[in-house]
Short mmCIF file of C-alpha atoms and ligand atoms in Angstrom, two decimals:
data_model
loop_
_atom_site.label_atom_id
_atom_site.label_comp_id
_atom_site.label_asym_id
_atom_site.label_seq_id
_atom_site.Cartn_x
_atom_site.Cartn_y
_atom_site.Cartn_z
CA MET N 1143 7.44 16.17 192.75
CA ARG N 1144 6.69 13.47 190.44
CA SER N 1145 6.01 15.71 187.47
CA PHE N 1146 9.11 17.82 188.15
CA LEU N 1147 10.71 14.44 188.13
CA LEU N 1148 9.14 13.13 185.01
CA LEU N 1149 9.67 16.75 183.47
CA ARG N 1150 13.63 16.45 184.06
CA HIS N 1151 13.41 13.28 182.76
CA VAL N 1152 11.59 14.26 179.48
CA VAL N 1153 14.11 16.69 179.02
CA ALA N 1154 17.11 14.40 179.54
CA VAL N 1155 15.92 12.12 177.48
CA VAL N 1156 15.08 15.06 174.64
CA VAL N 1157 18.84 15.77 175.00
CA ALA N 1158 19.85 12.07 174.66
CA PHE N 1159 18.01 11.31 171.43
CA SER N 1160 19.17 14.51 170.29
CA VAL N 1161 23.05 13.56 170.91
CA CYS N 1162 22.13 10.37 169.24
CA LEU N 1163 20.99 11.89 165.80
CA SER N 1164 24.23 14.40 165.62
CA ARG N 1165 25.88 11.02 165.28
CA ALA N 1166 24.16 9.38 162.67
CA GLU N 1167 27.43 6.50 162.62
CA ASN N 1168 26.10 5.59 166.20
CA TYR N 1169 22.03 4.46 166.80
CA ARG N 1170 22.64 2.52 169.74
CA LEU N 1171 21.81 4.69 173.08
CA GLN N 1172 24.78 4.90 175.61
CA PRO N 1173 24.48 2.80 178.74
CA GLU N 1174 23.41 5.71 180.96
CA ILE N 1175 21.45 7.27 178.23
CA GLU N 1176 19.61 3.99 177.88
CA VAL N 1177 19.14 3.72 181.35
CA GLU N 1178 18.20 7.22 181.39
CA ALA N 1179 15.16 6.64 178.63
CA LYS N 1180 14.05 3.92 180.22
CA HIS N 1181 13.53 5.88 183.33
CA VAL N 1182 11.51 7.98 181.77
CA THR N 1183 9.42 4.70 180.59
CA THR N 1184 8.55 4.23 183.91
CA LEU N 1185 7.86 7.62 185.20
CA LEU N 1186 5.42 7.68 182.43
CA VAL N 1187 3.84 4.03 183.31
CA GLN N 1188 3.52 5.76 186.53
CA VAL N 1189 1.78 8.78 185.57
CA LEU N 1190 -0.54 6.13 183.72
CA GLN N 1191 -0.96 4.14 186.00
CA PRO N 1192 -0.34 5.02 189.45
CA ASN N 1193 1.10 2.57 192.37
CA VAL N 1194 3.93 1.10 190.03
CA PRO N 1195 6.99 1.74 191.99
CA LEU N 1196 9.55 4.61 190.70
CA LEU N 1197 12.84 3.22 189.89
CA SER N 1198 15.98 4.46 189.74
CA PRO N 1199 18.63 4.13 187.39
CA ARG N 1200 20.35 1.27 189.42
CA HIS N 1201 17.01 0.07 189.96
CA GLU N 1202 16.55 -0.18 186.37
CA ILE N 1203 19.92 -2.27 185.60
CA GLU N 1204 18.96 -4.81 188.38
CA LEU N 1205 15.31 -4.86 186.78
CA SER N 1206 16.81 -5.67 183.29
CA ARG N 1207 18.94 -8.34 184.64
CA LEU N 1208 16.00 -9.88 186.38
CA ARG N 1209 14.08 -9.86 183.26
CA VAL N 1210 16.78 -11.13 181.23
CA GLN N 1211 16.81 -14.13 183.82
CA LEU N 1212 12.77 -14.75 183.66
CA LYS N 1213 13.50 -15.55 180.31
CA HIS N 1214 15.47 -18.79 180.82
CA GLY N 1215 15.18 -21.86 182.60
CA ALA N 1216 16.59 -23.08 185.61
CA ILE N 1217 19.81 -21.93 186.91
CA LYS N 1218 22.36 -24.38 187.28
CA GLY N 1219 21.79 -26.16 190.49
CA GLU N 1220 18.72 -24.94 191.14
CA SER N 1221 15.11 -27.09 190.27
CA LYS N 1222 13.09 -24.65 189.35
CA SER N 1223 13.28 -21.56 187.31
CA ILE N 1224 12.87 -17.88 188.64
CA ARG N 1225 10.12 -17.51 186.64
CA HIS N 1226 8.65 -20.56 187.78
CA ARG N 1227 8.86 -19.40 191.52
CA VAL N 1228 7.37 -16.15 190.93
CA LEU N 1229 4.48 -17.73 189.40
CA GLU N 1230 3.94 -20.03 192.37
CA ALA N 1231 4.46 -17.39 194.62
CA LEU N 1232 1.49 -15.43 192.81
CA TYR N 1233 -0.49 -18.38 193.10
CA GLY N 1234 0.01 -18.62 196.98
CA PHE N 1235 -0.97 -14.52 197.09
CA GLU N 1236 -3.93 -14.61 194.58
CA THR N 1237 -5.47 -17.77 196.48
CA TYR N 1238 -5.04 -16.41 199.76
CA LYS N 1239 -9.07 -16.48 200.43
CA HIS N 1240 -8.47 -20.31 200.45
CA GLY N 1241 -5.88 -20.51 202.89
CA LYS N 1242 -5.45 -21.10 206.95
CA VAL N 1243 -8.69 -19.23 207.78
CA ALA N 1244 -10.66 -20.90 205.00
CA ARG N 1245 -9.64 -24.60 206.48
CA TYR N 1246 -10.27 -23.37 210.52
CA GLN N 1247 -13.66 -22.28 209.08
CA LYS N 1248 -14.39 -25.37 207.46
CA LEU N 1249 -13.02 -27.70 210.17
CA TYR N 1250 -15.34 -26.49 212.61
CA GLN N 1251 -18.35 -27.82 210.73
CA ASN N 1252 -17.17 -30.95 211.96
CA VAL N 1253 -18.34 -30.17 215.41
CA SER N 1254 -22.08 -31.38 216.22
CA GLN N 1255 -24.75 -29.09 215.93
CA ARG N 1256 -25.65 -29.81 219.90
CA GLN N 1257 -22.21 -28.43 220.36
CA ARG N 1258 -22.01 -25.59 217.92
CA LYS N 1259 -25.44 -24.54 219.99
CA ILE N 1260 -23.41 -24.27 223.28
CA LEU N 1261 -20.67 -22.56 221.54
CA ASP N 1262 -22.88 -20.29 220.36
CA ARG N 1263 -24.68 -19.68 223.49
CA ALA N 1264 -21.46 -18.82 225.20
CA VAL N 1265 -19.49 -16.82 222.79
CA GLY N 1266 -21.09 -16.65 219.78
CA TYR N 1267 -18.92 -18.74 217.90
CA SER N 1268 -20.17 -18.89 214.47
CA ASP N 1269 -20.56 -14.99 214.49
CA THR N 1270 -16.73 -14.77 215.33
CA LEU N 1271 -16.23 -17.17 212.15
CA LEU N 1272 -18.88 -15.26 210.01
CA GLY N 1273 -17.11 -11.70 210.93
CA LEU N 1274 -13.56 -13.15 210.02
CA GLU N 1275 -15.17 -12.93 206.45
CA LYS N 1276 -14.41 -8.85 206.00
CA LEU N 1277 -11.13 -9.11 207.35
CA LYS N 1278 -10.12 -12.11 205.56
CA ALA N 1279 -11.25 -9.31 202.38
CA VAL N 1280 -8.73 -6.98 203.69
CA ASN N 1281 -6.06 -9.07 203.59
CA GLU N 1282 -7.25 -10.81 200.17
CA ASP N 1283 -7.21 -7.53 198.47
CA VAL N 1284 -3.49 -6.91 199.51
CA CYS N 1285 -2.87 -10.28 198.57
CA HIS N 1286 -4.29 -9.33 195.05
CA GLU N 1287 -2.62 -6.06 194.74
CA ILE N 1288 0.80 -7.55 195.50
CA VAL N 1289 0.27 -10.17 192.30
CA ARG N 1290 -0.76 -6.81 190.21
CA VAL N 1291 2.40 -4.75 191.12
CA ALA N 1292 4.38 -8.11 190.56
CA LEU N 1293 3.39 -8.95 187.27
CA ALA N 1294 3.89 -5.49 186.50
CA TYR N 1295 7.53 -5.68 188.10
CA TYR N 1296 8.16 -8.75 186.19
CA SER N 1297 6.55 -7.91 183.41
CA ILE N 1298 4.35 -11.08 183.18
CA ASN N 1299 1.07 -11.06 181.84
CA ARG N 1300 -2.10 -12.03 184.07
CA GLN N 1301 -3.15 -14.76 181.11
CA GLU N 1302 0.30 -16.51 181.83
CA LEU N 1303 -0.43 -16.55 185.53
CA ASP N 1304 -3.66 -17.83 185.29
CA GLU N 1305 -2.75 -20.42 183.27
CA PHE N 1306 -0.26 -21.38 185.65
CA ILE N 1307 -2.55 -22.07 188.37
CA GLN N 1308 -4.92 -23.78 186.12
CA GLN N 1309 -2.02 -25.95 185.39
CA GLU N 1310 -0.96 -26.03 189.02
CA GLN N 1311 -5.12 -26.98 190.32
CA ALA N 1312 -5.02 -29.51 187.82
CA ALA N 1313 -2.13 -30.94 188.80
CA ASN N 1314 -3.11 -30.88 192.37
CA ARG N 1315 -0.29 -28.93 193.49
CA GLN N 1316 -1.38 -26.67 196.52
CA PRO N 1317 -0.09 -23.39 197.19
CA ASP N 1318 2.06 -22.68 199.66
CA HIS N 1319 -0.03 -20.55 202.03
CA GLU N 1320 2.66 -20.63 204.77
CA SER N 1321 5.15 -18.49 202.56
CA VAL N 1322 2.23 -16.16 202.20
CA SER N 1323 1.26 -16.02 206.00
CA GLN N 1324 4.67 -15.74 206.79
CA ALA N 1325 5.53 -12.87 204.38
CA LEU N 1326 2.37 -10.54 205.48
CA LYS N 1327 3.92 -10.82 209.02
CA LEU N 1328 7.43 -9.77 208.08
CA PHE N 1329 5.29 -6.73 207.20
CA VAL N 1330 4.90 -6.53 210.77
CA ARG N 1331 8.36 -7.15 211.76
CA ASP N 1332 9.81 -4.56 209.51
CA TRP N 1333 7.05 -1.93 208.62
CA ALA N 1334 4.48 -1.89 211.26
CA ILE N 1335 5.03 0.24 215.26
CA GLU N 1336 4.20 -3.20 216.57
CA GLY N 1337 7.29 -4.54 215.35
CA HIS N 1338 9.41 -1.56 216.98
CA ASN N 1339 10.40 -3.91 220.09
CA GLU N 1340 11.24 -6.62 217.77
CA ARG N 1341 13.53 -4.62 215.59
CA HIS N 1342 14.91 -2.65 218.74
CA ALA N 1343 16.68 -5.99 220.07
CA THR N 1344 18.93 -6.21 216.99
CA PHE N 1345 19.21 -2.58 214.91
CA PRO N 1346 21.13 -0.35 217.02
CA CYS N 1347 23.88 -2.31 218.04
CA ILE N 1348 24.44 -3.13 214.17
CA GLU N 1349 23.85 0.29 213.85
CA SER N 1350 26.15 1.94 215.91
CA TYR N 1351 29.01 -0.78 214.69
CA LEU N 1352 28.47 0.94 211.13
CA LYS N 1353 28.33 4.39 212.20
CA ASP N 1354 31.57 4.09 214.10
CA ASN N 1355 33.59 2.26 211.41
CA PHE N 1356 32.16 4.45 208.22
CA GLU N 1357 31.54 7.95 208.87
CA SER N 1358 29.09 8.28 205.93
CA VAL N 1359 26.70 5.48 206.78
CA GLY N 1360 23.62 6.76 207.76
CA VAL N 1361 23.52 10.06 205.29
CA ASN N 1362 20.68 9.43 202.50
CA GLY N 1363 22.18 8.97 199.25
CA GLY N 1364 25.90 10.37 200.20
CA SER N 1365 27.10 7.17 201.23
CA SER N 1366 30.37 5.82 199.36
CA VAL N 1367 30.37 2.99 201.59
CA GLU N 1368 28.89 -0.29 200.04
CA ILE N 1369 27.16 -2.79 202.77
CA LEU N 1370 25.22 -6.01 201.63
CA VAL N 1371 22.37 -7.21 203.71
CA PRO N 1372 21.83 -10.74 202.30
CA GLY N 1373 18.30 -12.48 202.86
CA ALA N 1374 17.12 -9.18 203.95
CA GLY N 1375 13.45 -10.47 203.95
CA LEU N 1376 11.44 -6.89 203.57
CA GLY N 1377 14.19 -5.09 204.12
CA ARG N 1378 13.80 -2.21 206.66
CA LEU N 1379 17.17 -2.89 208.23
CA ALA N 1380 18.67 -1.92 204.90
CA HIS N 1381 16.36 1.13 204.55
CA GLU N 1382 17.61 2.11 208.24
CA ILE N 1383 21.05 2.24 206.65
CA ALA N 1384 20.57 4.39 203.38
CA GLY N 1385 22.49 3.34 200.32
CA LEU N 1386 22.24 -0.25 201.13
CA ASN N 1387 22.09 -3.12 198.60
CA ALA N 1388 19.86 -6.02 199.95
CA ASN N 1389 19.22 -9.56 198.69
CA GLU N 1390 16.47 -11.98 199.40
CA TRP N 1391 15.55 -15.21 197.41
CA SER N 1392 12.04 -15.77 198.39
CA SER N 1393 9.60 -14.97 195.73
CA PHE N 1394 6.96 -14.44 198.20
CA VAL N 1395 9.21 -12.10 200.18
CA ASN N 1396 10.06 -10.44 196.99
CA ALA N 1397 6.63 -9.76 195.71
CA ALA N 1398 6.11 -8.63 198.70
CA TYR N 1399 9.03 -5.92 198.82
CA HIS N 1400 7.65 -4.54 195.34
CA PHE N 1401 4.36 -3.95 197.08
CA LEU N 1402 5.93 -1.53 199.80
CA GLU N 1403 7.76 0.13 197.15
CA ALA N 1404 4.43 0.85 195.46
CA ASN N 1405 2.84 1.86 198.79
CA THR N 1406 5.33 4.31 200.39
CA ILE N 1407 3.55 6.56 202.28
CA PRO N 1408 2.93 6.37 206.22
CA ASP N 1409 -0.34 4.21 207.13
CA THR N 1410 -1.78 3.84 203.71
CA VAL N 1411 -2.05 0.22 203.85
CA SER N 1412 -4.02 -1.79 206.36
CA MET N 1413 -4.41 -5.63 207.07
CA TYR N 1414 -5.12 -8.55 209.74
CA PRO N 1415 -1.64 -10.48 209.44
CA PHE N 1416 -2.83 -12.55 212.46
CA LEU N 1417 -5.98 -13.87 211.48
CA ASP N 1418 -4.43 -17.15 210.83
CA ILE N 1419 -3.18 -17.36 214.37
CA TRP N 1420 -5.61 -19.32 216.60
CA SER N 1421 -3.20 -20.65 219.17
CA HIS N 1422 -2.13 -19.01 222.50
CA LEU N 1423 -4.89 -16.21 222.47
CA LYS N 1424 -5.88 -14.69 225.81
CA SER N 1425 -9.01 -13.04 223.92
CA ARG N 1426 -10.37 -13.44 220.53
CA ASP N 1427 -9.09 -9.81 219.98
CA GLU N 1428 -5.26 -10.31 219.46
CA MET N 1429 -6.03 -12.57 216.53
CA LEU N 1430 -8.05 -9.61 214.80
CA ARG N 1431 -5.65 -6.41 215.19
CA ARG N 1432 -5.29 -4.32 212.66
CA ILE N 1433 -2.12 -3.14 211.50
CA SER N 1434 -1.18 -0.17 209.35
CA LEU N 1435 1.68 0.53 207.10
CA PRO N 1436 4.18 1.32 206.62
CA ASP N 1437 5.14 3.47 209.99
CA VAL N 1438 7.66 5.63 207.92
CA THR N 1439 7.85 6.80 204.39
CA VAL N 1440 9.84 4.56 202.35
CA ASN N 1441 12.39 5.66 200.39
CA THR N 1442 12.53 3.29 197.33
CA SER N 1443 15.60 4.27 195.95
CA GLN N 1444 17.80 4.12 199.04
CA VAL N 1445 17.89 0.07 198.56
CA LEU N 1446 18.70 -2.13 195.79
CA LEU N 1447 17.46 -5.06 196.07
CA VAL N 1448 19.17 -8.06 194.30
CA GLU N 1449 16.94 -10.94 193.63
CA GLY N 1450 18.22 -14.55 193.62
CA ASP N 1451 20.32 -16.61 196.24
CA PHE N 1452 23.29 -14.88 197.75
CA THR N 1453 25.78 -17.70 197.08
CA ARG N 1454 24.82 -17.55 193.36
CA VAL N 1455 23.68 -14.06 192.37
CA PHE N 1456 27.04 -12.71 193.29
CA LYS N 1457 28.98 -15.22 192.06
CA LYS N 1458 30.95 -13.03 189.48
CA SER N 1459 31.08 -10.03 191.89
CA PRO N 1460 34.61 -8.70 193.04
CA ALA N 1461 35.40 -8.04 196.54
CA LYS N 1462 33.25 -4.94 196.75
CA PHE N 1463 31.66 -4.75 200.01
CA ASP N 1464 32.95 -2.37 202.99
CA ALA N 1465 30.92 -4.63 205.18
CA ILE N 1466 28.21 -7.36 204.84
CA VAL N 1467 25.30 -7.79 207.55
CA THR N 1468 23.62 -10.84 207.92
CA LEU N 1469 20.47 -10.65 210.34
CA PHE N 1470 18.84 -13.48 211.39
CA PHE N 1471 20.19 -15.29 208.52
CA ILE N 1472 23.06 -17.11 208.66
CA ASP N 1473 21.16 -20.51 209.91
CA THR N 1474 19.04 -20.55 206.77
CA ALA N 1475 21.94 -22.45 204.74
CA ARG N 1476 21.82 -25.19 203.43
CA ASN N 1477 25.56 -25.35 203.25
CA LEU N 1478 26.73 -22.77 205.70
CA MET N 1479 30.32 -23.01 204.07
CA ASN N 1480 28.84 -21.87 200.76
CA TYR N 1481 27.33 -18.62 203.00
CA LEU N 1482 30.70 -17.92 204.69
CA GLU N 1483 32.62 -18.46 201.56
CA THR N 1484 30.79 -16.09 200.13
CA ILE N 1485 30.74 -13.27 202.52
CA LYS N 1486 34.38 -13.80 202.48
CA GLN N 1487 34.82 -13.38 198.80
CA LEU N 1488 32.17 -10.20 198.59
CA LEU N 1489 34.15 -8.40 201.64
CA LYS N 1490 37.06 -5.66 200.79
CA PRO N 1491 40.40 -6.78 202.32
CA GLY N 1492 39.40 -5.44 205.87
CA GLY N 1493 35.56 -5.16 205.65
CA LEU N 1494 33.48 -6.26 208.07
CA TRP N 1495 30.87 -8.93 208.84
CA ILE N 1496 28.50 -8.20 210.89
CA ASN N 1497 26.40 -10.55 212.17
CA SER N 1498 22.89 -10.80 214.50
CA GLY N 1499 20.77 -14.10 214.93
CA PRO N 1500 20.18 -17.05 216.00
CA LEU N 1501 21.53 -20.70 215.02
CA LEU N 1502 18.24 -22.45 213.95
CA TYR N 1503 19.36 -24.59 211.28
CA GLY N 1504 16.75 -26.09 209.13
CA THR N 1505 15.97 -29.40 208.71
CA SER N 1506 17.76 -30.37 205.65
CA ALA N 1507 21.33 -28.34 206.56
CA TRP N 1508 24.43 -30.13 205.07
CA VAL N 1509 26.67 -28.75 208.12
CA GLN N 1510 24.99 -27.48 211.41
CA LEU N 1511 27.71 -25.97 213.73
CA SER N 1512 27.96 -24.50 217.18
CA LEU N 1513 28.64 -21.20 217.80
CA GLU N 1514 32.21 -22.35 219.16
CA GLU N 1515 32.70 -24.19 215.98
CA ILE N 1516 31.42 -21.05 213.64
CA ILE N 1517 34.13 -18.99 215.79
CA GLN N 1518 36.94 -21.30 215.14
CA VAL N 1519 35.96 -21.94 211.46
CA VAL N 1520 35.57 -18.19 210.75
CA GLU N 1521 39.10 -17.38 212.35
CA GLU N 1522 40.88 -20.47 209.94
CA MET N 1523 39.34 -18.99 207.08
CA GLY N 1524 41.32 -15.48 207.77
CA PHE N 1525 38.93 -13.08 209.97
CA LYS N 1526 39.57 -11.71 212.93
CA PHE N 1527 36.45 -11.26 216.07
CA LEU N 1528 36.44 -7.88 216.97
CA ASN N 1529 35.01 -6.22 220.47
CA THR N 1530 31.59 -5.73 220.77
CA ASP N 1531 29.66 -3.33 223.15
CA SER N 1532 27.83 -4.73 226.36
CA ASP N 1533 24.81 -2.98 224.94
CA CYS N 1534 24.65 -6.00 222.43
CA GLY N 1535 24.00 -8.55 225.04
CA ASP N 1536 25.74 -10.80 227.57
CA ILE N 1537 29.36 -12.57 226.71
CA THR N 1538 27.68 -16.06 225.56
CA LEU N 1539 31.00 -18.19 225.63
CA GLU N 1540 34.23 -17.03 227.91
CA GLY N 1541 36.75 -15.64 225.86
CA TYR N 1542 35.18 -14.68 222.80
CA PRO N 1543 33.67 -11.08 222.03
CA ILE N 1544 30.28 -12.88 221.01
CA ARG N 1545 27.20 -11.27 222.62
CA GLY N 1546 23.68 -13.04 222.95
CA LYS N 1547 20.47 -10.92 223.32
CA GLU N 1548 17.00 -11.99 223.88
CA ALA N 1549 15.24 -11.01 220.22
CA LEU N 1550 11.70 -11.99 218.92
CA TYR N 1551 11.11 -13.00 215.55
CA ASN N 1552 7.30 -12.57 214.41
CA PHE N 1553 6.38 -13.96 217.48
CA ASN N 1554 4.50 -10.70 219.51
CA SER N 1555 1.28 -12.40 217.90
CA SER N 1556 -0.08 -13.72 221.30
CA SER N 1557 0.06 -13.31 224.79
CA LEU N 1558 -0.05 -16.97 225.90
CA SER N 1559 3.43 -17.66 224.65
CA LYS N 1560 6.68 -16.29 224.71
CA TYR N 1561 9.41 -17.97 222.99
CA ALA N 1562 12.31 -15.60 221.71
CA TYR N 1563 15.72 -16.61 220.10
CA VAL N 1564 19.23 -15.71 221.75
CA ALA N 1565 20.56 -13.67 218.76
CA GLN N 1566 23.95 -13.77 218.66
CA HIS N 1567 25.98 -10.33 217.85
CA TRP N 1568 29.47 -10.52 216.54
CA VAL N 1569 31.41 -8.28 214.33
CA ALA N 1570 34.39 -10.21 212.41
CA ARG N 1571 37.20 -8.27 210.51
CA LYS N 1572 38.41 -9.91 207.42
CA HIS N 1573 42.21 -10.13 206.53
CA PRO N 1574 43.34 -6.77 205.51
CA LYS N 1575 45.69 -8.68 203.05
C1 SAM X 2953 14.73 -15.69 209.11
S1 SAM X 2953 14.60 -14.60 207.63
C2 SAM X 2953 15.25 -13.23 207.95
C3 SAM X 2953 15.01 -12.03 207.18
C4 SAM X 2953 15.33 -10.63 207.84
N1 SAM X 2953 16.91 -10.69 207.62
C5 SAM X 2953 15.02 -10.26 209.34
O1 SAM X 2953 15.59 -10.31 210.09
O2 SAM X 2953 13.68 -9.95 209.23
C6 SAM X 2953 15.88 -15.46 206.60
C7 SAM X 2953 15.64 -14.87 205.40
O3 SAM X 2953 16.76 -15.20 204.24
C8 SAM X 2953 15.96 -15.51 202.90
N2 SAM X 2953 17.12 -16.60 202.32
C9 SAM X 2953 17.38 -17.83 202.58
N3 SAM X 2953 18.40 -18.31 202.16
C10 SAM X 2953 18.53 -17.34 201.18
C11 SAM X 2953 19.60 -17.23 199.97
N4 SAM X 2953 20.51 -18.44 199.76
N5 SAM X 2953 19.94 -15.91 199.66
C12 SAM X 2953 19.30 -15.08 200.02
N6 SAM X 2953 18.62 -15.09 201.06
C13 SAM X 2953 18.24 -16.06 201.35
C14 SAM X 2953 14.81 -16.27 203.33
O4 SAM X 2953 13.97 -16.19 202.27
C15 SAM X 2953 14.66 -15.49 204.23
O5 SAM X 2953 13.66 -14.43 204.05
C1 NAG X 2954 -14.96 -34.04 209.35
O1 NAG X 2954 -15.91 -34.90 209.37
C2 NAG X 2954 -16.37 -35.45 208.09
C3 NAG X 2954 -17.47 -36.73 208.32
O2 NAG X 2954 -17.69 -37.20 209.16
C4 NAG X 2954 -15.24 -36.67 208.16
O3 NAG X 2954 -15.00 -37.51 207.39
C5 NAG X 2954 -13.69 -35.94 208.22
O4 NAG X 2954 -12.75 -36.63 208.19
C6 NAG X 2954 -13.51 -34.83 209.37
N1 NAG X 2954 -12.56 -33.98 208.89
C7 NAG X 2954 -11.38 -33.89 209.57
C8 NAG X 2954 -10.47 -32.94 209.50
O5 NAG X 2954 -11.44 -34.05 210.86
C1 NAG X 2955 3.50 -6.46 220.76
O1 NAG X 2955 2.65 -5.77 220.44
C2 NAG X 2955 2.35 -4.80 221.16
C3 NAG X 2955 1.23 -4.07 220.50
O2 NAG X 2955 0.64 -4.92 219.43
C4 NAG X 2955 3.14 -4.24 222.05
O3 NAG X 2955 2.55 -3.10 223.08
C5 NAG X 2955 3.89 -5.04 223.05
O4 NAG X 2955 4.87 -4.57 223.74
C6 NAG X 2955 4.72 -5.85 221.86
N1 NAG X 2955 5.47 -6.99 222.95
C7 NAG X 2955 6.87 -6.91 222.47
C8 NAG X 2955 7.34 -8.09 223.64
O5 NAG X 2955 7.34 -6.65 221.49
C1 NAG X 2956 15.94 9.20 198.97
O1 NAG X 2956 17.15 8.42 199.08
C2 NAG X 2956 18.01 8.82 198.03
C3 NAG X 2956 18.81 8.09 198.01
O2 NAG X 2956 19.65 7.35 199.10
C4 NAG X 2956 18.31 10.36 198.17
O3 NAG X 2956 19.20 10.62 197.25
C5 NAG X 2956 16.95 11.09 198.52
O4 NAG X 2956 17.06 12.63 198.77
C6 NAG X 2956 15.83 10.30 199.29
N1 NAG X 2956 14.73 10.94 199.26
C7 NAG X 2956 14.23 11.45 200.28
C8 NAG X 2956 12.91 12.16 200.19
O5 NAG X 2956 14.88 11.59 201.35
#
């Protein structure tokens, strides 16, 4: 398959270059040809160096945009440059070994000799901790691979990362291992069989809405419908609806996504994402669960990931989307009004905003609206709420077509705690001017 693609592109490039040579006055490659030529370079890189994701032309364009941004300092309004944020994420992945599990192992040394003897006799606790080393090493390998793929993707060399890490360590700035841990758990939510129930709580309702409204959705490649999923996480929802655009801000999540793009074949990656969850365990085995990924073949060209803050990266975009789907997203806003305005700006007249998720505002949100207030503000902005199906849950507020349904978010890690959100599902249509 790859060699066929390669051959096709080599032919395309030979043709492209001869077109250029025949027009001696124009040495510049035409944009499409340029993209095609870059594509061949990528393919060559892939043949020489497997596990670098295959890039389609629109992915190449996005990567070029990103690489330009990676050369710049901080974007207006943000404190850190994209490059800095990518390096910080890679610092976290690269030092996974010293994360939460290592900390727990170390804390145990504070238990007295006498007490440890009891623990060893009764449950072999020291052996349990020793046994973790092997599993931790498996996760560490995955993290190193995430770093390797990301360095190649962002065109950052190893030396720069090493120097960055030294500099951070010298300044005693700790890596963000919590975000690493969350990124690994997102693999379970989106790309493991174990995440099926979590996904199933919200996906069918969203998908049925899209299918009812847009005929071509779900048809591989043939879709002319433009849909955007901002705050897409590891993008499973976007992949379920072919031809989608995903957007994600977190460099941790984006690095994990590029790793997924490089590992598309089912059950080829395994890891122990619950290794750092030591609470609520019925038995030790729960923590030691091995997860294999991905549960289905990942078609990387189906989804275009646009990296960056949703409210900034599309700042200059016209109203070009038929639908915007927000899943467990809107409550991440610092300023919810910016999210609402961006959604409105990007939707075509008559376009649909489909939402599913809780209202768990962060600790530094500027405005925190109740569900009822959101409805009123969104209506004020020119949206009309549409009827929703009873499959999507029960009506939350009398008189409004908003439905709530219990949905988990990365909480299927243990059996002694059950904490679910009541995800609110709604569909609102932008005023068809
Ligand atoms: C709760 S997670 C949900 C992820 C995914 N939709 C899912 O359901 O698994 C929210 C995501 O939004 C991302 N996010 C937060 N603020 C963002 C912004 N301004 N622009 C784009 N993504 C953002 C976060 O990094 C995070 O991955
Ligand atoms: C572990 O024990 C040492 C020495 O008794 C003490 O200094 C340290 O604070 C303890 N660590 C924690 C996290 O309790
Ligand atoms: C949690 O995961 C297990 C498999 O590890 C699965 O059998 C179970 O149904 C899941 N529970 C929920 C509530 O998703
Ligand atoms: C992958 O997706 C692209 C774009 O949607 C489509 O053209 C292609 O046929 C898909 N490949 C496979 C193997 O399904």
